[in-house]
mmCIF file of C-alpha atoms in Angstrom:
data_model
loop_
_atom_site.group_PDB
_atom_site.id
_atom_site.type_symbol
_atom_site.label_atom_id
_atom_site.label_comp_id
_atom_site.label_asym_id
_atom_site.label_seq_id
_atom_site.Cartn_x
_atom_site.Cartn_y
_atom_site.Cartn_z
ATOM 1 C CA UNK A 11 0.534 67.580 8.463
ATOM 2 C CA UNK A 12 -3.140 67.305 7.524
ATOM 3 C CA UNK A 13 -4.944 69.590 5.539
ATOM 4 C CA UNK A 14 -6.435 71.173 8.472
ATOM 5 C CA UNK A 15 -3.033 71.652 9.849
ATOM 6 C CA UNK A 16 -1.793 73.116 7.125
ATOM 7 C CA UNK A 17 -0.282 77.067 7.965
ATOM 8 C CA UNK A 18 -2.330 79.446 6.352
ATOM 9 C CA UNK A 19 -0.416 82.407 4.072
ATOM 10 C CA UNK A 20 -1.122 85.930 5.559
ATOM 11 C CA UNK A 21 -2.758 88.521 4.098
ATOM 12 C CA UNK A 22 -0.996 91.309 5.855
ATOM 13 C CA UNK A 23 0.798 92.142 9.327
ATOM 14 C CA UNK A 24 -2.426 91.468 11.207
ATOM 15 C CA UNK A 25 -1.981 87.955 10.789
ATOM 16 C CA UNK A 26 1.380 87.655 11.927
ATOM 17 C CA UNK A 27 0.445 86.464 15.578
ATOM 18 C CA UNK A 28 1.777 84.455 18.293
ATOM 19 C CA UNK A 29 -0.773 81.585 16.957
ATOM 20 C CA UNK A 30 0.578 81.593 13.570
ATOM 21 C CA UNK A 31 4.283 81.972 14.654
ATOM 22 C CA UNK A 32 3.802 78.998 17.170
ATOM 23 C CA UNK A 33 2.882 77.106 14.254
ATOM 24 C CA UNK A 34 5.583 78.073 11.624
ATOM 25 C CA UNK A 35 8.024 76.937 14.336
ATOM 26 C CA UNK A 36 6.567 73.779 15.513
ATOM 27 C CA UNK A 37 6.800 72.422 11.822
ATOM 28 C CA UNK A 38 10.387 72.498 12.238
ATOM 29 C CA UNK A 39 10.430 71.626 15.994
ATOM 30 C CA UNK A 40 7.697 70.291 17.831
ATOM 31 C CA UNK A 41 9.581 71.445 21.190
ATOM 32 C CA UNK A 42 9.784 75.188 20.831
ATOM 33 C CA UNK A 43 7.264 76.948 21.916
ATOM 34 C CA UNK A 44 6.677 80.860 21.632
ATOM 35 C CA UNK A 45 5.772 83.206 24.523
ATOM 36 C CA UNK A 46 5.486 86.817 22.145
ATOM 37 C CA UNK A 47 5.285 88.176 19.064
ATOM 38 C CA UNK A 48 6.003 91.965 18.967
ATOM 39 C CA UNK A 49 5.297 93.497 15.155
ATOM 40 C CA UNK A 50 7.566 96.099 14.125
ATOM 41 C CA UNK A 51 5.980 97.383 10.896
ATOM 42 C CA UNK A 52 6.678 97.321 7.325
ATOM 43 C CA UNK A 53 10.176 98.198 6.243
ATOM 44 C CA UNK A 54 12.201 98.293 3.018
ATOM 45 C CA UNK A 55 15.466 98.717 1.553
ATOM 46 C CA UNK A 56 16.773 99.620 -1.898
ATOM 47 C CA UNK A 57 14.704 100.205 -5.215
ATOM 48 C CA UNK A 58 12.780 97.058 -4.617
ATOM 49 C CA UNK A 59 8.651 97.364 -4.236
ATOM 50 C CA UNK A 60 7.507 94.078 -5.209
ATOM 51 C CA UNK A 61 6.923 92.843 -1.592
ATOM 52 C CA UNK A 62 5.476 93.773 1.725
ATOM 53 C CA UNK A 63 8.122 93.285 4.166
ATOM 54 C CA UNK A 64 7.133 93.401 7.579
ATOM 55 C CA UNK A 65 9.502 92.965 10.836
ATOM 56 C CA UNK A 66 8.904 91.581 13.727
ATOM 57 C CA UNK A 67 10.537 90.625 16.995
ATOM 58 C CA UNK A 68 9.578 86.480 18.342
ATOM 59 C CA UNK A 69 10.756 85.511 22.114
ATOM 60 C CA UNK A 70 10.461 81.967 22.642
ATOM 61 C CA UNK A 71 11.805 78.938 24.535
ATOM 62 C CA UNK A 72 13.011 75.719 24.417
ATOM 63 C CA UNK A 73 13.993 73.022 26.858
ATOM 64 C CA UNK A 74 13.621 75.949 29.442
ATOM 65 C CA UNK A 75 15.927 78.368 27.497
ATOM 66 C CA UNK A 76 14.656 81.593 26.036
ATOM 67 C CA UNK A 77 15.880 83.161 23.035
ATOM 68 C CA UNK A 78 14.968 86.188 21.358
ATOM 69 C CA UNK A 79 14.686 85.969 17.003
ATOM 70 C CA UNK A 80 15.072 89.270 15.297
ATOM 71 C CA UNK A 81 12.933 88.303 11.745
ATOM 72 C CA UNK A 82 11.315 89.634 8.568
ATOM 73 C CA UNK A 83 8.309 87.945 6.975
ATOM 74 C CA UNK A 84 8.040 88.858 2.707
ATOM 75 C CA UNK A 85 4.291 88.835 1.618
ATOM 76 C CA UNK A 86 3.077 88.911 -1.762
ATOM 77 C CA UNK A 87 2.041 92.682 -2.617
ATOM 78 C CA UNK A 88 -0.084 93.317 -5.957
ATOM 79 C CA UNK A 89 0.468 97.022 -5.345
ATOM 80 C CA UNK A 90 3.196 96.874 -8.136
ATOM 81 C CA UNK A 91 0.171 95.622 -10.669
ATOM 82 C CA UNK A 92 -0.842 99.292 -10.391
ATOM 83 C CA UNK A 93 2.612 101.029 -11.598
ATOM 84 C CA UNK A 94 3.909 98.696 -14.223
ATOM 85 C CA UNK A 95 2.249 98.149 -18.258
ATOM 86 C CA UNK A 96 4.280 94.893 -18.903
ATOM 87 C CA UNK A 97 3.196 92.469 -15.996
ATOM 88 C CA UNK A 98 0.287 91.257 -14.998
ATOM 89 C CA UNK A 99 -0.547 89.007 -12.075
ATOM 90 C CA UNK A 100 -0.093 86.023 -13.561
ATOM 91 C CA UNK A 101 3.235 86.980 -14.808
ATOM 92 C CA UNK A 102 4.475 87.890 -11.002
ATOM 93 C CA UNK A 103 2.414 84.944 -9.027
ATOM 94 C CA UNK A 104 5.513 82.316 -10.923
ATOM 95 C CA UNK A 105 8.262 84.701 -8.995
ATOM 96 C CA UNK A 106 7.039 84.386 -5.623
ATOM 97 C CA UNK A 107 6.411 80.816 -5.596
ATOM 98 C CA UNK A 108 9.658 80.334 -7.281
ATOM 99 C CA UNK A 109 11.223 82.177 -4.006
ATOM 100 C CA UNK A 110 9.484 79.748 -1.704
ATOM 101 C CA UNK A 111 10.872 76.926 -3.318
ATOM 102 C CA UNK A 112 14.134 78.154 -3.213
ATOM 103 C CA UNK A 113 14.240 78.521 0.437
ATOM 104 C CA UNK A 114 12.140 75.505 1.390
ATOM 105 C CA UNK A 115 13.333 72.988 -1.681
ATOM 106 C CA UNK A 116 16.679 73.995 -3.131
ATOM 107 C CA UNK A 117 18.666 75.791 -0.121
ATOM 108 C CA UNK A 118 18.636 72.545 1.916
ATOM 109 C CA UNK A 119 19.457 70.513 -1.276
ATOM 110 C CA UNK A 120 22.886 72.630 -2.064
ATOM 111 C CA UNK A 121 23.434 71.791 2.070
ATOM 112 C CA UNK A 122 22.348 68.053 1.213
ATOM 113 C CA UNK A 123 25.811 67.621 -1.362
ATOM 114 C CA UNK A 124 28.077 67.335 2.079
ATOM 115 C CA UNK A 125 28.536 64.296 3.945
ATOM 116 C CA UNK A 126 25.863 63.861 6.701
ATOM 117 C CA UNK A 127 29.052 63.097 8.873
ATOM 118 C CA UNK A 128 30.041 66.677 7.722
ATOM 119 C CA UNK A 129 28.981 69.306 10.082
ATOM 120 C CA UNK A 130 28.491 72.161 7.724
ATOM 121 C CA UNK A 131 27.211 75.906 8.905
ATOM 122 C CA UNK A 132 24.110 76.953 6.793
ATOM 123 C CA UNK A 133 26.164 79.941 6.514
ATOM 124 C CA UNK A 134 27.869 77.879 3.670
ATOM 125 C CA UNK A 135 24.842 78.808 1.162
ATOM 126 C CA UNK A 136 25.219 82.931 1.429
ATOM 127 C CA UNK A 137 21.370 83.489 1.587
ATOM 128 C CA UNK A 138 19.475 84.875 4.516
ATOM 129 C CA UNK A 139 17.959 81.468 6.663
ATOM 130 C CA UNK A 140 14.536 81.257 6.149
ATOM 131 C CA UNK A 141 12.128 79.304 8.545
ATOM 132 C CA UNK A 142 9.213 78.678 6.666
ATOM 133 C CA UNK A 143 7.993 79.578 3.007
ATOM 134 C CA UNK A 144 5.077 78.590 0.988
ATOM 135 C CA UNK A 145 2.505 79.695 -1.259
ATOM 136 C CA UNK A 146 -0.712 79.066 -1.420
ATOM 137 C CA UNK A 147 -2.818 78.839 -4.799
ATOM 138 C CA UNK A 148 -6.659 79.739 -3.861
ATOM 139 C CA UNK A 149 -5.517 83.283 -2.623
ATOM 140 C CA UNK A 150 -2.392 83.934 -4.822
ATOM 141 C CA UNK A 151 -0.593 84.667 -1.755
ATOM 142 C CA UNK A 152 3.188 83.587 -0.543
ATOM 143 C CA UNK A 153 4.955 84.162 2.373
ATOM 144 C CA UNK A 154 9.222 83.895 3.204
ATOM 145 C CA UNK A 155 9.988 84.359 7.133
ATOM 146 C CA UNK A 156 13.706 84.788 7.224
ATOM 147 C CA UNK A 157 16.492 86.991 9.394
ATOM 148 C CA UNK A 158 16.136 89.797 9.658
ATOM 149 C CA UNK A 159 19.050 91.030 8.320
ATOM 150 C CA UNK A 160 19.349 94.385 9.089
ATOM 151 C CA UNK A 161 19.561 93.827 12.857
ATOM 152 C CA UNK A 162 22.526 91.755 12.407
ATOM 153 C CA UNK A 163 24.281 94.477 10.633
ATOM 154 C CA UNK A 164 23.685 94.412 6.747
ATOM 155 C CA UNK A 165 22.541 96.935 4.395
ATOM 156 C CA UNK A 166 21.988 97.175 0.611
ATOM 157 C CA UNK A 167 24.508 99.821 -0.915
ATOM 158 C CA UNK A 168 22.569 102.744 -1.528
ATOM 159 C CA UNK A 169 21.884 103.251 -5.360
ATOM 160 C CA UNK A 170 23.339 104.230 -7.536
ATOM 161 C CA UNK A 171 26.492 103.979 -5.832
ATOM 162 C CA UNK A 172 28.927 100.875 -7.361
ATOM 163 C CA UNK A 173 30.334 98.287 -5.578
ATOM 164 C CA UNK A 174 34.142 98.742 -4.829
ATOM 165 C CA UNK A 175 36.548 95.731 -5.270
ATOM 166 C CA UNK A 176 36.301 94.347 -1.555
ATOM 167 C CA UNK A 177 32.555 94.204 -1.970
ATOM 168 C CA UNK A 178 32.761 93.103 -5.926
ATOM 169 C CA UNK A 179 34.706 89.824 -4.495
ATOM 170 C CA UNK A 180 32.481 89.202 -2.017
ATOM 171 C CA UNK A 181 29.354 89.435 -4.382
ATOM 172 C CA UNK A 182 31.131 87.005 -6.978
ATOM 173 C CA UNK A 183 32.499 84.858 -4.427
ATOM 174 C CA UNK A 184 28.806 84.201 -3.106
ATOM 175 C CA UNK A 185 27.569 83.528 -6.965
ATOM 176 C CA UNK A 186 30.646 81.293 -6.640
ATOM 177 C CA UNK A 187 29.507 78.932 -3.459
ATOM 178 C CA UNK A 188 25.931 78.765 -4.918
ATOM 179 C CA UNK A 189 26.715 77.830 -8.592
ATOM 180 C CA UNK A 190 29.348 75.173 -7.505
ATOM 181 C CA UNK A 191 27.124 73.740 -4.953
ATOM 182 C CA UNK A 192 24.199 73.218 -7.255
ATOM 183 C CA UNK A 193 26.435 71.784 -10.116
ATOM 184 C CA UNK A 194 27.659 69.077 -7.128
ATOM 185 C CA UNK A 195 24.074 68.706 -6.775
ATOM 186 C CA UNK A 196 23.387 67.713 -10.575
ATOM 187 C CA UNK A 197 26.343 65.512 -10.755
ATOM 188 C CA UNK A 198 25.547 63.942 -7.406
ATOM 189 C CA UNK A 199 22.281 62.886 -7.878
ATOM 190 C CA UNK A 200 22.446 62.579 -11.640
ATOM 191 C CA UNK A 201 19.257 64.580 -12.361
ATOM 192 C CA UNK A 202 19.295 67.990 -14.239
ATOM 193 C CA UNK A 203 18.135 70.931 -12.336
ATOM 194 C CA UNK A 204 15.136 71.365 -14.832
ATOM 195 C CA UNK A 205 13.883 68.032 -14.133
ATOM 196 C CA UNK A 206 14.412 68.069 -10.457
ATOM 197 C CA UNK A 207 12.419 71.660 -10.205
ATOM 198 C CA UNK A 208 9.939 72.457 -12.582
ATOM 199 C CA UNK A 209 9.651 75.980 -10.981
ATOM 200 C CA UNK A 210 12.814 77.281 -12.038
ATOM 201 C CA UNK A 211 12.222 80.468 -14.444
ATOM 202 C CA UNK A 212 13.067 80.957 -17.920
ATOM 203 C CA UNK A 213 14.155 84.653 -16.697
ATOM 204 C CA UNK A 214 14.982 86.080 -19.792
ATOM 205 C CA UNK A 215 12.042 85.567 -21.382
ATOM 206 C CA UNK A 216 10.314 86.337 -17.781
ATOM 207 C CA UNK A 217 12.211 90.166 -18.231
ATOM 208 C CA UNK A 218 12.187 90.475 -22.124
ATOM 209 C CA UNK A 219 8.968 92.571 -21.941
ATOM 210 C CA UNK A 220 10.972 94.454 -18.991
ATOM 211 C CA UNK A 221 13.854 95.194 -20.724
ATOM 212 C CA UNK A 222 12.104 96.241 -24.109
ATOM 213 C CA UNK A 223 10.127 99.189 -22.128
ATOM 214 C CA UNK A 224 12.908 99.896 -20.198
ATOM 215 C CA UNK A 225 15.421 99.933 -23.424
ATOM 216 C CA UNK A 226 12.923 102.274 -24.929
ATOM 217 C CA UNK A 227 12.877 104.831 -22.302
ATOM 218 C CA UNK A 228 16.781 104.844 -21.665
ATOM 219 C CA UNK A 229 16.968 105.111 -25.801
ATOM 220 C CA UNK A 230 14.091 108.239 -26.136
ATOM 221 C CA UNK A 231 16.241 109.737 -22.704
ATOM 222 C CA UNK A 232 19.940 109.400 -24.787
ATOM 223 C CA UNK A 233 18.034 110.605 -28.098
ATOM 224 C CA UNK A 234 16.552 114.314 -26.325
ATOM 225 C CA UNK A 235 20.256 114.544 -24.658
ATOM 226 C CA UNK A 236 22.301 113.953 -27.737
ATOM 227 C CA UNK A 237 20.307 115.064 -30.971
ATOM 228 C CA UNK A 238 23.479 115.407 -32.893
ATOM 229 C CA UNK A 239 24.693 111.939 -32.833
ATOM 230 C CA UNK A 240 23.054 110.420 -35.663
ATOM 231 C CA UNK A 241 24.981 107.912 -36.299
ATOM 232 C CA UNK A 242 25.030 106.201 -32.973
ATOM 233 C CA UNK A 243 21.041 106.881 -32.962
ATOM 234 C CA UNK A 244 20.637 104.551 -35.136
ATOM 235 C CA UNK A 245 22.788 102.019 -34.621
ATOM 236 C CA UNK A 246 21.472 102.082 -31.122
ATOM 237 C CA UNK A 247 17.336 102.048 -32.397
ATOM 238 C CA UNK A 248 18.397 98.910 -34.305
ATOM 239 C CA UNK A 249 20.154 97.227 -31.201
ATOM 240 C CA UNK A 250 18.439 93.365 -30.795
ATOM 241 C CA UNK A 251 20.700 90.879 -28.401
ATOM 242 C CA UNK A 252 17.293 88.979 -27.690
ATOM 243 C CA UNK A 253 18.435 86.634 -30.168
ATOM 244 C CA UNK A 254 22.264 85.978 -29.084
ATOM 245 C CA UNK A 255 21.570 86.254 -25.532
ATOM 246 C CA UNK A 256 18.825 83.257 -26.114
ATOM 247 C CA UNK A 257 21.564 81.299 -28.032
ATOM 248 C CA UNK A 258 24.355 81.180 -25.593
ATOM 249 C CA UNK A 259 22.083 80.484 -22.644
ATOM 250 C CA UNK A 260 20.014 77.797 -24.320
ATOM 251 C CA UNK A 261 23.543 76.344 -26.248
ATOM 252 C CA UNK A 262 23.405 72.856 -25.000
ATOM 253 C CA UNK A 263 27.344 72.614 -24.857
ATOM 254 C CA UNK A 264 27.600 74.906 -21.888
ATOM 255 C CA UNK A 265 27.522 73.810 -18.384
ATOM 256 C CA UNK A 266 24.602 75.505 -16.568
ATOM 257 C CA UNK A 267 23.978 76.111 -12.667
ATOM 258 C CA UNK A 268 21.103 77.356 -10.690
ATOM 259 C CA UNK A 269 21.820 81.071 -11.203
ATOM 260 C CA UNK A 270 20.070 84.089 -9.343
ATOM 261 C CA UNK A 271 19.435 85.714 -12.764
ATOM 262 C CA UNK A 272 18.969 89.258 -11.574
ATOM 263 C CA UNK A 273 21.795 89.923 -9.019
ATOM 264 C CA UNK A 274 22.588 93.762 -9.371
ATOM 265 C CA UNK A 275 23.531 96.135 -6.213
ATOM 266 C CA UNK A 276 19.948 96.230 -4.969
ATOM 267 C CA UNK A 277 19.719 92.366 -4.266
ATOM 268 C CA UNK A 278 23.088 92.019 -2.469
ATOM 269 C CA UNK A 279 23.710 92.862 1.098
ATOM 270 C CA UNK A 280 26.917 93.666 2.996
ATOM 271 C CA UNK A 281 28.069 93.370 6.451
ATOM 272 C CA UNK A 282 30.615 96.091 7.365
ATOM 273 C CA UNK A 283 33.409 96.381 9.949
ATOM 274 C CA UNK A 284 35.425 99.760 10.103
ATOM 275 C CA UNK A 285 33.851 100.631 6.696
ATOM 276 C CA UNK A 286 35.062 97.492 5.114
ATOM 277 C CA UNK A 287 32.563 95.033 4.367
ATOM 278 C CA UNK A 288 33.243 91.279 5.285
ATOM 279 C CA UNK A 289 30.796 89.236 4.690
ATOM 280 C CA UNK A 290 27.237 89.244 2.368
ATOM 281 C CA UNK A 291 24.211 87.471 2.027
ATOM 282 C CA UNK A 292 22.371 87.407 -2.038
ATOM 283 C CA UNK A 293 18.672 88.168 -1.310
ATOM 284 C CA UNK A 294 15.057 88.332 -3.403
ATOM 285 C CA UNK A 295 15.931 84.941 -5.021
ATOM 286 C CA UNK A 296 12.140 85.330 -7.192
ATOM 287 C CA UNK A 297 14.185 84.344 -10.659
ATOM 288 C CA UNK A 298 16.184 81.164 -9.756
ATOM 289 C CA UNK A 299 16.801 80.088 -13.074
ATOM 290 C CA UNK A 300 19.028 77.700 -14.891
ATOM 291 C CA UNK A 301 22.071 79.531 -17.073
ATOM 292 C CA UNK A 302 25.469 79.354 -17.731
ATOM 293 C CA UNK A 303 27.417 81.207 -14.563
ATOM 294 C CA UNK A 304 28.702 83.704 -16.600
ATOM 295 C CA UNK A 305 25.238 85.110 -17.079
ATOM 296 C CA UNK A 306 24.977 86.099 -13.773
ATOM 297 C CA UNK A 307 28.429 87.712 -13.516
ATOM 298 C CA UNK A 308 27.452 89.927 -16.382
ATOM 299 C CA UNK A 309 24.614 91.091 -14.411
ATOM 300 C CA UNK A 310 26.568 91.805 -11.407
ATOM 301 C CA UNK A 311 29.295 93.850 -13.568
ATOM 302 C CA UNK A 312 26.555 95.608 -15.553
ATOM 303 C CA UNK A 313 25.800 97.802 -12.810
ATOM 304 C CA UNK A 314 29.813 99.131 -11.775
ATOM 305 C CA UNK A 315 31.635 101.643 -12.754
ATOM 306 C CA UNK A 316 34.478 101.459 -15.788
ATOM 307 C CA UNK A 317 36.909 101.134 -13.297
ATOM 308 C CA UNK A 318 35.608 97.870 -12.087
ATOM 309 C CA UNK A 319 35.179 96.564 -15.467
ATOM 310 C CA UNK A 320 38.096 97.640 -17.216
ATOM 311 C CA UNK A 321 40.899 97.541 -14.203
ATOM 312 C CA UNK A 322 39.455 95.151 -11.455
ATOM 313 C CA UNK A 323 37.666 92.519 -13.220
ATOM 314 C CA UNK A 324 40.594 90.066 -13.515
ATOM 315 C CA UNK A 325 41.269 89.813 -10.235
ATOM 316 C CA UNK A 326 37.643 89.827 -8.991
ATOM 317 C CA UNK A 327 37.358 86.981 -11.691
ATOM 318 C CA UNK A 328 40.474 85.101 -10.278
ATOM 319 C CA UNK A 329 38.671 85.210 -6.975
ATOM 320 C CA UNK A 330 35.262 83.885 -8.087
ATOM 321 C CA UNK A 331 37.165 80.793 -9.921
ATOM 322 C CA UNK A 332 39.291 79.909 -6.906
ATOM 323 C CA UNK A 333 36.090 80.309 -4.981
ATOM 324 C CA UNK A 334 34.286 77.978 -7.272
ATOM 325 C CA UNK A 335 37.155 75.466 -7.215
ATOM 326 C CA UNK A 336 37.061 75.320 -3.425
ATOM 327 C CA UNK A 337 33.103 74.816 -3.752
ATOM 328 C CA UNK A 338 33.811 71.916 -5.999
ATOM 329 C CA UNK A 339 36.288 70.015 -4.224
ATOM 330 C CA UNK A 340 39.607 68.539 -5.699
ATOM 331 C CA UNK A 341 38.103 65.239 -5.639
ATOM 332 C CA UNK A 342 34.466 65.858 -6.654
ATOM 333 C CA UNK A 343 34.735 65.432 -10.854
ATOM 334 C CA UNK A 344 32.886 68.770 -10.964
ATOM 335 C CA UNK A 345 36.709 70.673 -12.157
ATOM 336 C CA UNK A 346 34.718 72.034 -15.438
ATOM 337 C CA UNK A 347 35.017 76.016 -15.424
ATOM 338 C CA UNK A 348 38.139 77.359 -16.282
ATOM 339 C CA UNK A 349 39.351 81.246 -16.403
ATOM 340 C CA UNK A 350 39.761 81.264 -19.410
ATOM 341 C CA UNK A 351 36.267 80.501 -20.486
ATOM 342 C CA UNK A 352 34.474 82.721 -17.659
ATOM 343 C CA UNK A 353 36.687 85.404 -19.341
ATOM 344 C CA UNK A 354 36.195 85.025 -22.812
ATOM 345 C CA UNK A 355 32.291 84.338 -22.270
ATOM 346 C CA UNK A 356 31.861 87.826 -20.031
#
C-alpha cells in the first residue's frame, strides 16, 4: 500500500463512512465491497472512559452474497487528560498503540503457532476479532474496529458485583489459552517476546503513579472511617510492595508470557445462557506486557469476594492449569508451569 493509500485514523464518528469502511475492508480482501454504513452512536460499558467507542452497522457483499457486520470502532479520546493528575498524553499515546499492535501484530502470531494444515477458529485466542487497527503518529490518534460484542450477546458484569465460580473459570481459562499460546510462540520461533515487540509495556511502572494516588485516597478514606485503629494506621501508611512486586516480575528465573496486565471485572466480558455464562472474550488489551502468569491471576482475584479467594480458588486454579496444559500440547516442550508454583506464587 503506498503512502497515499494508506487509511487515515478518524477523528471522530463523522469519519466513519462508507469510503473509509470500503477501504479498511479491501486491505484484507480486495473482493468485498460495501454498499452502507449506518452509525449508531457512541456507546460504553463498565467504568472504562479512556476511549470513544462508537457503533456502527456495515452491509456489504461479496461474490454476490450480502452480509450484514454488527461492529464497534475504539478511537483515541484525550477527554480523560482533563480528569486525571498522574497522566499526561504522552503517558496514554504508548497504550493505544500498544492495543493496535496487539490486534494487528500479536493476535495473528498466537494463531501462527498451529500447523498451517491445522484449521484453527480465531475463536481459539478469546479476544474480540478486530479488522483493522493502527495508529498514526502526526495526529496522536489510533483506531481498533472490532465486533461488536454486545450484539452477539456479551456484557461486562456490572461493578462492583464479583465474578462467581462459573465466570471465575472462564476468565482464568481465557488468561490460560493466551499465556500458553504466546509461550509456544517464544519457544517456536526462539525469540523473546521483548525482542520480537518493542511495544510491549512495562505496566507496573506504566500504573505506579496510578496506584500511589489511588493508595492514598483508599488510605485517607480507611483513616476518617476507623480513627481508632492506630496500629493498623500505621502499618498501613508505611505499606511499599513497589519494590517486591518489581523483583518477582523482573526475576530472570521465572518463565514470563504476554500477559494482559490489568484484567479485573471491567475488562472481561461474558456470554450468558439461562443466567449461566458460557463463553467470554478479554477486552481493552492497552497494557500487553511481559510478566510471569501469575501476575495476572492476582489481578483477576484482587477484585472477588473472600469466598472466591479463600474457598474457590483451588479449583478455579486446577482449571486454569489444565487449561494451560491443553494450550501447550503434550508434545510441544512448553510443560513448564506446575500447580504447585501458580499456587505458591499467588
Amino acid at each position: 500500500m503506498s503512502a497515499s493509500d494508506k487509511i487515515a485514523v478518524p477523528r471522530s464518528e463523522k469519519d466513519i463512512n462508507q469510503p473509509w469502511v470500503q477501504q479498511v475492508f479491501n486491505k484484507a480482501d480486495p473482493d468485498v465491497s460495501i454498499a452502507n454504513v449506518k452509525i449508531e452512536g457512541p456507546i460504553g460499558e463498565g467504568q472504562g472512559y479512556m476511549n470513544t467507542l462508537v457503533a456502527f452497522l456495515v452491509t456489504g457483499s461479496k461474490n454476490g452474497k450480502e452480509d450484514q457486520l454488527s461492529l464497534v470502532a475504539k478511537l483515541t479520546n484525550f477527554k480523560m487528560m482533563d480528569t486525571v493528575d498522574y497522566m499526561t498524553a504522552e503517558d496514554y499515546l504508548p497504550l493505544d498503540i500498544a492495543e493496535s499492535k496487539f490486534y494487528s501484530v500479536a493476535v495473528p502470531d498466537l494463531l501462527s503457532v498451529f500447523p498451517a494444515t491445522t484449521k484453527v477458529s480465531e475463536d481459539v485466542v478469546p479476544v474480540p476479532k478486530c479488522y483493522f487497527a493502527t495508529s498514526d503518529q502526526t495526529s496522536k490518534m489510533s483506531v481498533r474496529v472490532m465486533d461488536n460484542l454486545k450484539t452477539q450477546g456479551f456484557s461486562i458484569k456490572p461493578f462492583p458485583q464479583p465474578l462467581n465460580l462459573q465466570e471465575m473459570k472462564l476468565a482464568v481459562g481465557a488468561l490460560a489459552r493466551i499465556h500458553g499460546l504466546s509461550h509456544r510462540l517464544e519457544l517456536q520461533s526462539g525469540v523473546p517476546l521483548p525482542d520480537r515487540y518493542d511495544w510491549l509495556l512495562d505496566f507496573h511502572l506504566t500504573k505506579e503513579e496510578s496506584y500511589g494516588v489511588s493508595y492514598k485516597e483508599g488510605f485517607k478514606g480507611f483513616a476518617e472511617a476507623f480513627p481508632d485503629e492506630t496500629d493498623l494506621l500505621a502499618c498501613l501508611e508505611n505499606l511499599n510492595t513497589v519494590p517486591a512486586v518489581n523483583e518477582a516480575v523482573k526475576d530472570p528465573s521465572r518463565v514470563k508470557v504476554l500477559s494482559h496486565a490489568d484484567c479485573w471485572n471491567n475488562n472481561i466480558m461474558f456470554k450468558y445462557e439461562e443466567d449461566k455464562a458460557i463463553d467470554v472474550k478479554l477486552v481493552d488489551w492497552q497494557t500487553p506486557s511481559y510478566l510471569t502468569p501469575t501476575y495476572d491471576l492476582v489481578v483477576l482475584f484482587m477484585f472477588q469476594s473472600w469466598d472466591i479467594f479463600s474457598n474457590q480458588r483451588d479449583a478455579i486454579l486446577e482449571h486454569y492449569h489444565q487449561e494451560l496444559q491443553t494450550t501447550l500440547g503434550e508434545n510441544s516442550g512448553c510443560r513448564l508451569f506446575f500447580i504447585s508454583f501458580i499456587n505458591a506464587n499467588l
